[in-house]
XYZ file of C-alpha atoms in Angstrom:
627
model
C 46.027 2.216 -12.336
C 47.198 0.237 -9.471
C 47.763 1.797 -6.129
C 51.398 1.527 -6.145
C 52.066 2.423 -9.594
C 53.042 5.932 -8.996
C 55.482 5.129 -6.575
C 57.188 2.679 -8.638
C 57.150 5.146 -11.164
C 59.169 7.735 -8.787
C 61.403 5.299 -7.648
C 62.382 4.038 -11.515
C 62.821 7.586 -12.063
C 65.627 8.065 -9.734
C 67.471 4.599 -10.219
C 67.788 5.705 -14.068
C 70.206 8.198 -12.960
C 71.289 6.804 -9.679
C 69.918 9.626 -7.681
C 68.394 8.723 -4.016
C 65.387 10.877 -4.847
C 62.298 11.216 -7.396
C 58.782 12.154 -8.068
C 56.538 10.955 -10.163
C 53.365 13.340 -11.223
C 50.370 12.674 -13.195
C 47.826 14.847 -15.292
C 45.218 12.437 -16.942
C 42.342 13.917 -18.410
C 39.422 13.403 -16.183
C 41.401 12.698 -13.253
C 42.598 14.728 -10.465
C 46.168 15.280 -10.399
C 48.152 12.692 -8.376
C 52.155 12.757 -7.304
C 53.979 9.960 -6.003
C 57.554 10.937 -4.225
C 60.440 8.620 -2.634
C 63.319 10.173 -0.607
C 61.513 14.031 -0.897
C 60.823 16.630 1.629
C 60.420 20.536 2.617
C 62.261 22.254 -0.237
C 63.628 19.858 -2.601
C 59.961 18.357 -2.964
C 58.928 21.741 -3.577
C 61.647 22.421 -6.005
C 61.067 18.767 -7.547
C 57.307 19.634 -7.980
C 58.264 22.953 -9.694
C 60.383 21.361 -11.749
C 58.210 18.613 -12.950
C 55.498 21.377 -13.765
C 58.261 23.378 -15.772
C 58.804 20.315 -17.807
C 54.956 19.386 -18.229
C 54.623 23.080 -20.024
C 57.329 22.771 -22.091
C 56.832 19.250 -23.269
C 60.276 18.638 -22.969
C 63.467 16.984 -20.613
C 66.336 18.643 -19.256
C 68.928 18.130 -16.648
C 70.592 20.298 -14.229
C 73.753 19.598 -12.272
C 73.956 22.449 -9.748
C 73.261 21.428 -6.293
C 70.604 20.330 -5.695
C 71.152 18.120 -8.957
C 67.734 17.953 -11.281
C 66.406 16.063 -14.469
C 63.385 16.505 -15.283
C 61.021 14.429 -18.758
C 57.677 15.382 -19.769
C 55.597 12.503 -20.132
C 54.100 12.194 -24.107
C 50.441 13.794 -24.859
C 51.282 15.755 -21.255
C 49.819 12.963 -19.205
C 52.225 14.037 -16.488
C 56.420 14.549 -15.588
C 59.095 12.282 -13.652
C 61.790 13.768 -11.851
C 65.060 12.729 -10.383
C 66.774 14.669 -7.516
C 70.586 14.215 -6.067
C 70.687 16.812 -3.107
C 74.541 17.531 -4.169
C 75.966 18.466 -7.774
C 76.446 15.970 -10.576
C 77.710 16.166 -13.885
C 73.936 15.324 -15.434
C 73.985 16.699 -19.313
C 72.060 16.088 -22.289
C 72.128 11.750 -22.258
C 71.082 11.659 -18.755
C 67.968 13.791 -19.696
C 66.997 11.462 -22.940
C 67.746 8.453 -20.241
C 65.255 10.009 -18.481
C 62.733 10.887 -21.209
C 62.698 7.017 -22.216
C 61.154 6.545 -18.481
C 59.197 9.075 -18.907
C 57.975 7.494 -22.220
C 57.535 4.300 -21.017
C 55.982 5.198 -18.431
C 53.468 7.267 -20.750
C 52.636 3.951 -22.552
C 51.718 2.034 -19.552
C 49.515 4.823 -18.601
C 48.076 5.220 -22.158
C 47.286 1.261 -21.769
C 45.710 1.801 -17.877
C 43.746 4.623 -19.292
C 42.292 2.625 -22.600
C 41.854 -0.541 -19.683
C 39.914 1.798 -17.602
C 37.679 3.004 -20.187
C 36.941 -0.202 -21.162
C 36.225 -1.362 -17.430
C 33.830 2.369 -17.031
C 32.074 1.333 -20.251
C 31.401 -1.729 -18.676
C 30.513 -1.447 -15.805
C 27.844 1.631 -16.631
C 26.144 -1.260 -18.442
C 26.369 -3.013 -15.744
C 23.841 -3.102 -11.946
C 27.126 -3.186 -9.812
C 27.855 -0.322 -7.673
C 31.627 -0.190 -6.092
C 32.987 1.681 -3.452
C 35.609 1.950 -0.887
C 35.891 2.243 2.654
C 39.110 3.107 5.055
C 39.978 1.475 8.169
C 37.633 4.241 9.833
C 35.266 2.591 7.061
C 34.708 6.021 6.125
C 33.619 5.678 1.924
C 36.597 7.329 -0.009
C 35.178 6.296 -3.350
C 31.880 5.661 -5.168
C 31.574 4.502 -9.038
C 28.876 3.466 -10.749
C 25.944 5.110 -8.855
C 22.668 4.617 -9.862
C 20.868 7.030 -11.807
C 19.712 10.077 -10.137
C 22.112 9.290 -7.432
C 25.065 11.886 -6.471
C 27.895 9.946 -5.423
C 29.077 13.052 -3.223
C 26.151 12.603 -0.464
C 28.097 9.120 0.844
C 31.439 10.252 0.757
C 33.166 10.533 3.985
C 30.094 9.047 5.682
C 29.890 5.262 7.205
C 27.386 2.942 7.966
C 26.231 4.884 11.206
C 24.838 7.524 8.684
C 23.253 5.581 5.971
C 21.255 2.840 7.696
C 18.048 4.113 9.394
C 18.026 0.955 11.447
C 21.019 1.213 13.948
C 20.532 -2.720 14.515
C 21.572 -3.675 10.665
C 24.258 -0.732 11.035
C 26.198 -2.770 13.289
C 26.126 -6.221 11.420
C 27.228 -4.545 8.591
C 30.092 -2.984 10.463
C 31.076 -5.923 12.121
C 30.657 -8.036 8.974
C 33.137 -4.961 6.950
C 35.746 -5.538 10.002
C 36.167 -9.464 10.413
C 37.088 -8.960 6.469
C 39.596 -6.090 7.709
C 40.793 -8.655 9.838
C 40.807 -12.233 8.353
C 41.252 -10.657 5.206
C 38.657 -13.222 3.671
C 35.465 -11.560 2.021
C 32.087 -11.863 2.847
C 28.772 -11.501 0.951
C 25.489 -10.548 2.622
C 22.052 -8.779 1.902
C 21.628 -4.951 3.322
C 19.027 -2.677 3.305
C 19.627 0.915 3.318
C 17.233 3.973 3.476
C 17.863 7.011 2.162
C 15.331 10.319 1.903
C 12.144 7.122 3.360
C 13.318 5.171 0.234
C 14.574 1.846 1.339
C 16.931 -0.094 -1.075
C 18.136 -3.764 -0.968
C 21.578 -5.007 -2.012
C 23.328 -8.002 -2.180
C 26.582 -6.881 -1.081
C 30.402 -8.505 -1.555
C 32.908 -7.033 0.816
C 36.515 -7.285 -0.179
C 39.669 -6.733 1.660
C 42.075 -3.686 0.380
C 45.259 -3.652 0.289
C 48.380 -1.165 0.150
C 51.688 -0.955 -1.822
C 52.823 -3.099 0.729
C 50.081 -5.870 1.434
C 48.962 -4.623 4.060
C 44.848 -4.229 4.726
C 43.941 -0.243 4.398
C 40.312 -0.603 4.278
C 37.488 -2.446 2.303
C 36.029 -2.378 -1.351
C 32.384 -3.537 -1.931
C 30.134 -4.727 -4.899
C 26.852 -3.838 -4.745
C 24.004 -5.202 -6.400
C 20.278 -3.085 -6.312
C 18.075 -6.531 -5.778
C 15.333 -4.538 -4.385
C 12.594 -5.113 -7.300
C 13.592 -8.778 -7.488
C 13.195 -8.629 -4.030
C 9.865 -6.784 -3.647
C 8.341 -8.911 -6.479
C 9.062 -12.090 -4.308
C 7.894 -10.538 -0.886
C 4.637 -9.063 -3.142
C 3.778 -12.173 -4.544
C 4.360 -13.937 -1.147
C 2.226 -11.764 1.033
C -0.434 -12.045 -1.949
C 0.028 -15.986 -1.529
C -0.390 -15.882 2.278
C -3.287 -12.999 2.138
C -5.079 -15.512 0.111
C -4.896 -18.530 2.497
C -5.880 -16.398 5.165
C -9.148 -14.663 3.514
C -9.697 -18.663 2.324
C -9.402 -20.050 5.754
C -12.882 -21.746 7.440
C -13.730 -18.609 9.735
C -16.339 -15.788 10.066
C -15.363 -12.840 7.995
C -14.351 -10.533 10.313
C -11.813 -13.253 11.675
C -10.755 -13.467 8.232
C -9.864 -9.685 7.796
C -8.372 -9.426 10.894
C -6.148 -12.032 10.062
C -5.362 -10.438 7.084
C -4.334 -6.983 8.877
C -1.548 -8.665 11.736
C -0.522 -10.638 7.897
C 0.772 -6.873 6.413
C 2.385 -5.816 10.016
C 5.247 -5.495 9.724
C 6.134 -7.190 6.137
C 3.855 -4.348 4.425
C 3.382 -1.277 7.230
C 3.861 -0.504 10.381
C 0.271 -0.320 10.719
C -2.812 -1.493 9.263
C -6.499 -0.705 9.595
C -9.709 -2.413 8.208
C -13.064 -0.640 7.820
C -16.033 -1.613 6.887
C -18.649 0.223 4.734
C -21.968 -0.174 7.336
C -26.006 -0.427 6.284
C -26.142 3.470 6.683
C -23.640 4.212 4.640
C -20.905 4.992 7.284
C -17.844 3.363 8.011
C -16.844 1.583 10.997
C -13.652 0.163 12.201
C -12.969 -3.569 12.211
C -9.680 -3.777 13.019
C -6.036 -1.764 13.851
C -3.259 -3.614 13.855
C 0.705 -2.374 14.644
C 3.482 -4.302 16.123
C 2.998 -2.925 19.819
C 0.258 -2.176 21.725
C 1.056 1.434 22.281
C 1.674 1.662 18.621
C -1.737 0.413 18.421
C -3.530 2.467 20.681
C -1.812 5.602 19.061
C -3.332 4.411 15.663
C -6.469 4.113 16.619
C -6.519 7.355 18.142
C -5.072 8.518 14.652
C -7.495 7.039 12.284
C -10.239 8.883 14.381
C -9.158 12.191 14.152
C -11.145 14.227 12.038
C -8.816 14.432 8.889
C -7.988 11.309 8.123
C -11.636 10.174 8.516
C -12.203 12.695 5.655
C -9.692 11.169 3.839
C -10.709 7.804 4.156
C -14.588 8.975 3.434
C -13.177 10.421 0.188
C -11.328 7.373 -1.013
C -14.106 5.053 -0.787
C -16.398 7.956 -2.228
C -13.907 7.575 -4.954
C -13.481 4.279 -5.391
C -9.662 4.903 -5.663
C -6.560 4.063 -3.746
C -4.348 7.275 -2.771
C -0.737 7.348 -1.166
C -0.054 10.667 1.397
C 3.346 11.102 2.226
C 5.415 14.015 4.869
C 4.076 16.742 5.019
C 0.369 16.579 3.868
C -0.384 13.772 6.310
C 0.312 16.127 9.373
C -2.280 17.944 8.308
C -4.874 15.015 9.028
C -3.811 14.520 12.792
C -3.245 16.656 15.937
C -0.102 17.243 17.602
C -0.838 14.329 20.869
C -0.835 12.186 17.658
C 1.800 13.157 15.889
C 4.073 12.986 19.369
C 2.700 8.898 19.792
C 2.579 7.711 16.317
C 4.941 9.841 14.165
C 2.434 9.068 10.565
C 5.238 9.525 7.738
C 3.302 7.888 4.987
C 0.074 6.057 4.113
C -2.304 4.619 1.520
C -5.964 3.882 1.777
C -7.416 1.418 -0.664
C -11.214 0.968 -1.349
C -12.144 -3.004 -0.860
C -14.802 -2.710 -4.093
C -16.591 -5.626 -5.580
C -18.870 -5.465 -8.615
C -19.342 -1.875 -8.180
C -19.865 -2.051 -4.866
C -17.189 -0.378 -1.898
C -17.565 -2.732 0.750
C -14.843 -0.901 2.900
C -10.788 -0.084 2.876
C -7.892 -0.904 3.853
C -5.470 1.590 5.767
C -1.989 1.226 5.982
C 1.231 3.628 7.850
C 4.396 3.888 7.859
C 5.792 5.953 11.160
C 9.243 7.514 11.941
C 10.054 4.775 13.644
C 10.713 2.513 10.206
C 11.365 5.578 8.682
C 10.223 3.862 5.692
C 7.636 6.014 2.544
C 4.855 4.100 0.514
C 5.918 4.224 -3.266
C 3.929 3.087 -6.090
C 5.137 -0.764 -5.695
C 3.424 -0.673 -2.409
C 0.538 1.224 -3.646
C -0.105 -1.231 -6.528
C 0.411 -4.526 -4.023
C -1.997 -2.223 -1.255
C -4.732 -2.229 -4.326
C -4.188 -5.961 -4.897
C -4.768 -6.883 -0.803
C -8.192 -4.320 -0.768
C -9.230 -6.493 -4.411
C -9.050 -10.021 -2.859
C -10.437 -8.406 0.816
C -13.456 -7.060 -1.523
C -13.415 -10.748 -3.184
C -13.561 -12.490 -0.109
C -16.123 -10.408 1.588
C -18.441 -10.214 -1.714
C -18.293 -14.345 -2.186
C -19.539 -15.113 1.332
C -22.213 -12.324 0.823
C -23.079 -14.225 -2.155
C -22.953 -17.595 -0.352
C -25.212 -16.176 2.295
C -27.771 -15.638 -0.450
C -27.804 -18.175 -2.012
C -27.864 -19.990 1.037
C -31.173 -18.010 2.264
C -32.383 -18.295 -1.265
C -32.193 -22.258 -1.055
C -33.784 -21.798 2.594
C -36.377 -19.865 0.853
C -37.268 -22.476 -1.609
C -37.331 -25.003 1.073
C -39.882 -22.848 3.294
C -41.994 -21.741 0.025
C -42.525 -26.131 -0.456
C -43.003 -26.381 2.864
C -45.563 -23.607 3.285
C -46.919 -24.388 0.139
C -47.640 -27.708 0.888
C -48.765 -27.206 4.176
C -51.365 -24.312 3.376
C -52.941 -26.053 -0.051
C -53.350 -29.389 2.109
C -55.881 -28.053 4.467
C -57.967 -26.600 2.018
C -57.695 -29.523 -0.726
C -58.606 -31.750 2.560
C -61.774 -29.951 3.080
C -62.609 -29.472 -0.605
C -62.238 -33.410 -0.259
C -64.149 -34.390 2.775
C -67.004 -31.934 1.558
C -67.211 -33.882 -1.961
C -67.082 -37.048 0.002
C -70.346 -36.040 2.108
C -72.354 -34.919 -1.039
C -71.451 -38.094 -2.521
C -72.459 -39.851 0.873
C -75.819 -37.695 0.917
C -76.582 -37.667 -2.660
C -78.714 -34.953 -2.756
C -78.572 -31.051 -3.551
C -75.602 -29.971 -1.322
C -76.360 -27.619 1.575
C -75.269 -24.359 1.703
C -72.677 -24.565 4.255
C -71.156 -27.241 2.446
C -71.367 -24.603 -0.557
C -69.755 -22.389 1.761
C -66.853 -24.108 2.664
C -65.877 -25.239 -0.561
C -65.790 -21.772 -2.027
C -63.917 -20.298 0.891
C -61.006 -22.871 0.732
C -61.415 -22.281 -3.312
C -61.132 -18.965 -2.859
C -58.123 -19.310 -0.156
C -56.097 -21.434 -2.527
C -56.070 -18.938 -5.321
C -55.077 -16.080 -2.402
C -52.187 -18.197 -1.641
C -51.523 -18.749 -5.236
C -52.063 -15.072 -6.305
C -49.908 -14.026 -3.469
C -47.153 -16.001 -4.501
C -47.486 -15.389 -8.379
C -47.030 -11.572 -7.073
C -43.980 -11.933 -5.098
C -41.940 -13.758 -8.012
C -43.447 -10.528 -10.343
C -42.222 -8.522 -7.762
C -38.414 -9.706 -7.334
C -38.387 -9.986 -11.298
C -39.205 -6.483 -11.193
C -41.903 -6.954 -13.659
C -44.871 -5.950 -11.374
C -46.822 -3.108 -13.392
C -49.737 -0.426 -12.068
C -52.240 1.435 -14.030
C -52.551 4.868 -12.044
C -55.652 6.742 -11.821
C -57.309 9.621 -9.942
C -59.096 7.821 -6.544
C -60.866 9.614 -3.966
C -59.049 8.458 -0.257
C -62.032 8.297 1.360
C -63.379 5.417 -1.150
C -60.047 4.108 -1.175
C -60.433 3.462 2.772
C -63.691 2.555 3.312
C -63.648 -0.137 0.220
C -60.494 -1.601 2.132
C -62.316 -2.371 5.713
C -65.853 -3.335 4.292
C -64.732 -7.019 2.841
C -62.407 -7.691 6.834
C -65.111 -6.203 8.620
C -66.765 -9.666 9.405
C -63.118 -10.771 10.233
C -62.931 -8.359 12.178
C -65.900 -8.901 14.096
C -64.888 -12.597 14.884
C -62.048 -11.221 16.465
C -63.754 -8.858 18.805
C -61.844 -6.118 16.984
C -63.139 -2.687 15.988
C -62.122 -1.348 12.839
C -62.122 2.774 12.424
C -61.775 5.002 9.298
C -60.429 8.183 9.821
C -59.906 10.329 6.293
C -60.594 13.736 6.364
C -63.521 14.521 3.083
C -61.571 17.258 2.001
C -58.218 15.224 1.166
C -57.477 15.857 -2.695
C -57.712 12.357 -5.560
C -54.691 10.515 -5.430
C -52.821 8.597 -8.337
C -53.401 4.710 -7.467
C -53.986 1.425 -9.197
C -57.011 0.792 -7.131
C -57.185 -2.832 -6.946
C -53.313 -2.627 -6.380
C -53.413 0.042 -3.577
C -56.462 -2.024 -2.201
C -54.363 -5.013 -2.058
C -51.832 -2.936 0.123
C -54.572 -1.516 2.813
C -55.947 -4.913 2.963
C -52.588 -6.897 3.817
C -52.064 -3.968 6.401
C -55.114 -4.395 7.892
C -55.157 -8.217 8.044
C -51.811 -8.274 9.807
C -53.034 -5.514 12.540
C -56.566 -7.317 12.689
C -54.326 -10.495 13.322
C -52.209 -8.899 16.025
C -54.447 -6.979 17.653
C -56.115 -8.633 21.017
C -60.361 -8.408 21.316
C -61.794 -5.722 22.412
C -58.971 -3.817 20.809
C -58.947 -1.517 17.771
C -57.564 -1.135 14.210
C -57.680 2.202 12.197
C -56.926 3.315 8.609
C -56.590 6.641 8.706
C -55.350 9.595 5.917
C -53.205 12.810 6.045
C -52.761 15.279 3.708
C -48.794 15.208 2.871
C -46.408 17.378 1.145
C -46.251 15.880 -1.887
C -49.720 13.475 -1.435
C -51.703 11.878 1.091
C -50.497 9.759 3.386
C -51.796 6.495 4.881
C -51.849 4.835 7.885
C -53.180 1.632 9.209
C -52.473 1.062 12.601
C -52.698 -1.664 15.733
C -53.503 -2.027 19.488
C -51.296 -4.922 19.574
C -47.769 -5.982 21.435
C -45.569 -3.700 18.718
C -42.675 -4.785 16.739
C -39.443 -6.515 18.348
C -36.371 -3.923 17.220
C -34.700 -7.095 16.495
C -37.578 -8.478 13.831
C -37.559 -4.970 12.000
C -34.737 -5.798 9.595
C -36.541 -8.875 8.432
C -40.525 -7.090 8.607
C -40.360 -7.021 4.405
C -38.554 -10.548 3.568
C -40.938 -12.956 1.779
C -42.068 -15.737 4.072
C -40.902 -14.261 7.123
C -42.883 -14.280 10.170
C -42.069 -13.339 13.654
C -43.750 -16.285 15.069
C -45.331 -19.185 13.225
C -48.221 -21.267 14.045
C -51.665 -22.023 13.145
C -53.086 -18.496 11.213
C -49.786 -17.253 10.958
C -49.964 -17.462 6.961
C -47.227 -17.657 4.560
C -45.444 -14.188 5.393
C -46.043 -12.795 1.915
C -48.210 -9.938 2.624
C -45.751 -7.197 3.620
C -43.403 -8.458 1.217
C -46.203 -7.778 -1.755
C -47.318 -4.376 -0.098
C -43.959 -2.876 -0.018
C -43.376 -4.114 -3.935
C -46.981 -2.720 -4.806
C -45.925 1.107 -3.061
C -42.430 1.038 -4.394
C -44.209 -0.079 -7.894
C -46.460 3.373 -7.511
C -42.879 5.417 -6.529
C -43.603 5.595 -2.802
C -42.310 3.663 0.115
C -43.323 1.629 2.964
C -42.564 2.411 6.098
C -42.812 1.089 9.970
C -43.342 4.449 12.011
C -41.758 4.964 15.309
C -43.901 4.844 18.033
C -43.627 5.550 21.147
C -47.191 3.449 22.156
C -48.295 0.108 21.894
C -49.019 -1.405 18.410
C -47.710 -0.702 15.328
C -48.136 1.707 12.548
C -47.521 0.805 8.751
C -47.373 3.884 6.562
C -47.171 5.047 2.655
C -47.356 7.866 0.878
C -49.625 8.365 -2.521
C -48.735 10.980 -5.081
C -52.255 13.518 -5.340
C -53.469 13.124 -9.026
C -53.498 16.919 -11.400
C -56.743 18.405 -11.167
């Protein structure tokens, strides 16, 4: 019903029977009772009240003409009671009470019709994703309908903007915004955010003048439409639109995820973190971004503390994204922590690519937002770590393939540099016999055998490495005594050796037990050993093979007099065709590269030892055969 219909309603009661007084009171089902009075106070609004109640039980009109003067009609179906009041006597019978009954029925009617019109606007709204309420001058909220589900209507009432918005900023547009429309009396429409319990919500909002019985502005009345999902979806698919340009853009990776973590601050959290998974196994920090740098520096000091690096070790054990909200994530931070960085909420999602976690991405929410991860964010913080793990995985590819076509390129080049020599000689030495024509000497004999002989080493070599990275290299174990093993390995570099100035030693105790080795295979292995240490080692310097009884074999040694091993060549000591320096005699950098597949092949592992000397010390291990 409108405002002032219960007024009008008192005031047609007491014109019916010219009396300067009436009230007007009202029982609908579902509704509170309302009154509505004109010319009434102290007693006689007391008596009219009584009166009006007296006739609402009995479902009936009467009139009565001792002073104070009273008529009183029940309205139909007991939706309520009019009364008219003269404050001296008047001769008021029977017809002035039916005069009055016909108000009251009329009355009934029109409420019957604003009941049934109600009903109808209820029914339609609850269908509806508009949610009304009112304001007063004080912009205090003096009515809510339609809430949304879950939603009690009673927490708002009474309360303004002041106590809804967590941001006091957007508190006072909307205020100012609800009072020019108190005072032009023109509405407005605008977009508000409001948090309640860390949940924030979006609306579009239309804010309405309201008016009195008499025109006049007494407040505001809103429409509000939820538009955060609409919302969300568009900022979701945005960020995923920008993340993508900026994990595409021409720079170094890390400039790329870095990028990516000041893209989420502040659109996604207040705070984001990228680690990355390292060679060991660990993790180690990339990047913290916040929006201030004391914000940052608080962060930082948060994603060390001891819990939350648990927590992040456990997600990227798992391989699955998790959300921590008040009060489990004070448990993962001390109290200098919680005092600079107030953690509310975060997530941590693994950045995993073809099986592989490759790091994660952190992100926070503080009490300074006051804003709680839900499951839209955790589903768009999963679809950030997926094209992070994307990113990072495709330039790891690139960089191998890249190597791999650098690989190819050196394998031609070495190829075709190391068959030349020898086809040369094999050449000139067929042109002299021809020349001599005569039975070729033996040092031509010699020569051609040796460059024969280094051909099919360079060929053999690299047949093995391709068996090798196919994974189809195969050994046929057997029991072999160490010592044999050894000593067969330095007799055929001895002379080598001994062109080099360098003495070779053997040093295997006779008492070591059979091991379980494809001879020629484990052979191959001592021999590429000791041809790089022969190689490195200055004259007068020596090279030894030596053999220790281990704990589950024996293992051997060969080691150097040379200059050692640069820490920064060890990562590359095993790559095919890598050498630390090249030149004349360098070779093609196969041999460590075959060794290592030959050991792993026989389910050992080849090893550079520490060493706190000069030279270097290449180890393995050998598994001791059943007696």
């Amino acid at each position: 019903m409108r405002e002032d219909a219960l007024p009008r309603l008192a005031r047609l009661a007491a014109r019916a029977l010219a009396a300067p007084a009436g009230l007007a009171l009202l029982t609908l089902p579902g509704r509170a009772e309302e009154e509505a009075s004109v010319g009434l106070t102290g007693a006689d609004l007391e008596a009219a009240r009584a009166l009006a109640r007296e006739a609402l039980v009995a479902e009936t009109s009467f009139a009565r003409s001792d002073a104070p003067a009273l008529a009183a009609a029940a309205l139909p179906g007991g939706a309520g009671a009019v009364v008219a009041l003269d404050p001296g006597p008047r001769a008021w019978g029977p017809d002035d009470a039916a005069a009055l009954a016909d108000v009251a029925a009329t009355a009934a009617a029109l409420c019957a019709r604003a009941d049934e019109a109600d009903q109808r606007y209820r029914m339609a709204l609850r269908g509806s994703p508009v949610v009304l309420f009112e304001q007063d001058l004080d912009l205090r909220i003096t009515w809510f309908e339609n809430p949304p589900p879950g939603f009690d209507a009673a927490r708002v009432l009474g309360k303004t903007e002041a106590d809804l918005f967590s941001r006091p900023d957007e508190a006072a547009h909307v205020t100012e915004v609800k009072r020019r429309v108190m005072t032009t009396g023109r509405s407005e429409r605008m977009e508000v955010t409001v948090c309640l319990d860390g949940v924030e919500r979006e609306y579009d909002l239309v804010v309405d003048p309201r008016r009195g019985p008499d025109r006049r502005v007494i407040g505001v009345i809103c429409a509000a439409v939820d538009v955060t999902d609409h919302r969300r979806a568009q900022r979701r698919l945005q960020i995923l639109a920008d993340a993508g340009l900026r994990l595409a853009a021409p720079l170094a990776l890390e400039d790329r995820l870095r990028g990516l973590a000041r893209l989420v601050v502040p659109r996604v959290a207040d705070g984001c973190v990228v680690s990355l998974t390292t060679d060991g196994g660990g993790l180690e920090t990339l990047e913290v971004a916040a929006a201030a740098d004391d914000a940052r520096r608080a962060l930082e000091a948060f994603v060390a503390e001891a819990g939350a690096v648990a927590l992040l070790e456990r997600a990227v054990a798992g391989g699955e994204a998790v959300r921590v909200a008040d009060p489990a994530v004070g448990d993962l931070h001390g109290p200098d922590v919680a005092a600079r960085l107030r953690p509310r909420s975060l997530v941590i999602a693994p950045m995993a690519a073809r099986g592989r976690t490759l790091g994660a991405l952190t992100f926070v929410h503080t009490a300074r937002s006051g804003r709680l991860f839900d499951e839209d964010d955790l589903a768009l913080a999963r679809a950030l770590a997926l094209r992070a793990a994307l990113a990072i995985d495709n330039l790891r590819l690139l960089d191998e393939a890249t190597q791999a076509v650098a690989a190819r390129d050196e394998v031609v080049r070495i190829v075709g540099h190391d068959l030349r020599s020898p086809l040369q000689a094999i050449a000139l030495t067929v042109q002299r016999l021809q020349a001599l024509q005569a039975t070729p000497p033996p040092d031509a004999l010699a020569l051609l055998l040796r460059t024969t002989l280094q051909m099919d080493r360079l060929v053999s070599d690299l047949l093995d490495v391709s068996t090798i990275e196919a994974g189809g290299l195969t050994v046929d174990p057997a029991a072999t005594p160490p010592a044999a093993l050894a000593r067969a390995s330095v007799e055929p570099l001895l002379p080598i050796a001994g062109a080099r100035e360098v003495a070779l030693d053997v040093d295997v105790p006779p008492d070591l037990p059979p091991v379980l080795a494809d001879r020629e295979r484990a052979l191959q292995v001592l021999q590429n050993l000791l041809a790089n240490a022969i190689r490195f080692t200055p004259a007068r310097g020596r090279v030894a093979v030596r053999a220790r009884r281990a704990a589950d074999g024996v293992r051997f040694s060969v080691a150097d007099a040379g200059p050692g091993v640069d820490p920064a060549h060890r990562p590359h000591l095993f790559d095919r065709f890598w050498q630390a320096r090249r030149g004349r005699g360098a070779g093609a950098g196969l041999g460590l590269a075959i060794a290592r597949g030959i050991v792993e092949a026989h389910g050992g592992r080849l090893v550079l030892e520490e060493s706190s000397g000069p030279g270097a010390i290449f180890s393995f291990t050998l598994r001791a055969a059943r007696p």
